[in-house]
GROMACS .gro file of C-alpha atoms in nm:
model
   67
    1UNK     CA    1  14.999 -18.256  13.416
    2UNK     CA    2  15.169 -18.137  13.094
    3UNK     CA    3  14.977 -18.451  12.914
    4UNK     CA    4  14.648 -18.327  13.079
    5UNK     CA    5  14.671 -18.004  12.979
    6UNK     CA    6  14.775 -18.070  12.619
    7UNK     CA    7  14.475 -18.328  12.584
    8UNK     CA    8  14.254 -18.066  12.719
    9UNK     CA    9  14.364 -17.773  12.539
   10UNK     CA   10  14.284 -18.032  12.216
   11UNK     CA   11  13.937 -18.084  12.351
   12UNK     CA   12  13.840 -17.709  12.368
   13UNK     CA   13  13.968 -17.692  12.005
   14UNK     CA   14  13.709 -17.940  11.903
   15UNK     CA   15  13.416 -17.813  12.131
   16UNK     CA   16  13.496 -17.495  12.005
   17UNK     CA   17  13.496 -17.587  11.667
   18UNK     CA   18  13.136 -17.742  11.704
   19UNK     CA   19  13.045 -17.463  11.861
   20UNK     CA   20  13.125 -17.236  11.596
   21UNK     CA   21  12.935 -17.464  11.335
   22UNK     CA   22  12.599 -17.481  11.573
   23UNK     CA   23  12.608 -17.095  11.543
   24UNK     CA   24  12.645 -17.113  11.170
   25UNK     CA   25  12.387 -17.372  11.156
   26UNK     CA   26  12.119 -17.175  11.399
   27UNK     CA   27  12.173 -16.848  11.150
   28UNK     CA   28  12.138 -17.041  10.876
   29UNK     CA   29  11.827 -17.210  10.980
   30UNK     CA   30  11.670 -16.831  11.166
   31UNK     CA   31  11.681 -16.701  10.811
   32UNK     CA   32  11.483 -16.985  10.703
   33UNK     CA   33  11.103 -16.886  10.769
   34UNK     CA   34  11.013 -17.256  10.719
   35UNK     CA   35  11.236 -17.384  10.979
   36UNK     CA   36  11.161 -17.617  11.266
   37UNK     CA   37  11.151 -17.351  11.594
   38UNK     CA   38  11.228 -17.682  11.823
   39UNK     CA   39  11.527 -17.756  11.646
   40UNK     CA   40  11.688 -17.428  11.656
   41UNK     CA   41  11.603 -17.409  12.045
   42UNK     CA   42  11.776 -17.737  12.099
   43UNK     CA   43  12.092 -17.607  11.889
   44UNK     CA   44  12.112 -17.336  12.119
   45UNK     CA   45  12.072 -17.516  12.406
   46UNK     CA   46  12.346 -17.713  12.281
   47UNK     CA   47  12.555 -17.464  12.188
   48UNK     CA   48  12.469 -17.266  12.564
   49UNK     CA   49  12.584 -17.634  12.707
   50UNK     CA   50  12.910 -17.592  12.488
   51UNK     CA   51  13.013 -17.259  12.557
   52UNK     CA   52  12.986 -17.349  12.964
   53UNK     CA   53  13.212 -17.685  12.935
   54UNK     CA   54  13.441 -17.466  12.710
   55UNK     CA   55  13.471 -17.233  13.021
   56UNK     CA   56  13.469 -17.548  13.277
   57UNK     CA   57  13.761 -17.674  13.059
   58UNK     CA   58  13.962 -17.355  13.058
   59UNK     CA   59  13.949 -17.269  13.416
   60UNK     CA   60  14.132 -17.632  13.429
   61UNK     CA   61  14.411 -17.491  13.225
   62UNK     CA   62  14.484 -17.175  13.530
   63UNK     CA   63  14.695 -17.302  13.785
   64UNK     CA   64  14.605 -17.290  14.123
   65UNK     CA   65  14.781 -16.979  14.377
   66UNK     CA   66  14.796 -17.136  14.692
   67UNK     CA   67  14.897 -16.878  14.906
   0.00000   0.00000   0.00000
């Protein structure tokens, strides 16, 4: 379980880390009055898809109370 936990706590690191970069990317590209609207809807879709696995993945990392 340790082994699990560490390899997902390393996985959240990354998806969080792409996450933060798709939100630096979609700001970047909003400002941009020429940019392409169906890209930035994908990169939020993308980064929507992120954030959710990100909370899948943490939920993982609570331990069950069986009571």
């Amino acid at each position: 379980m340790v082994k699990d936990a560490h390899k997902i706590r390393e996985q959240i690191i990354q998806l969080k880390l792409e996450h933060h970069d798709l939100d630096v990317a979609i700001s970047r590209l909003a400002a941009d009055p020429a940019s392409d609207e169906l890209q930035i809807s994908r990169m939020k879709k993308r980064k929507l898809q992120l954030k959710d696995y990100i909370a899948r993945l943490e939920s993982m990392l609570i331990p069950d109370l069986d009571a």
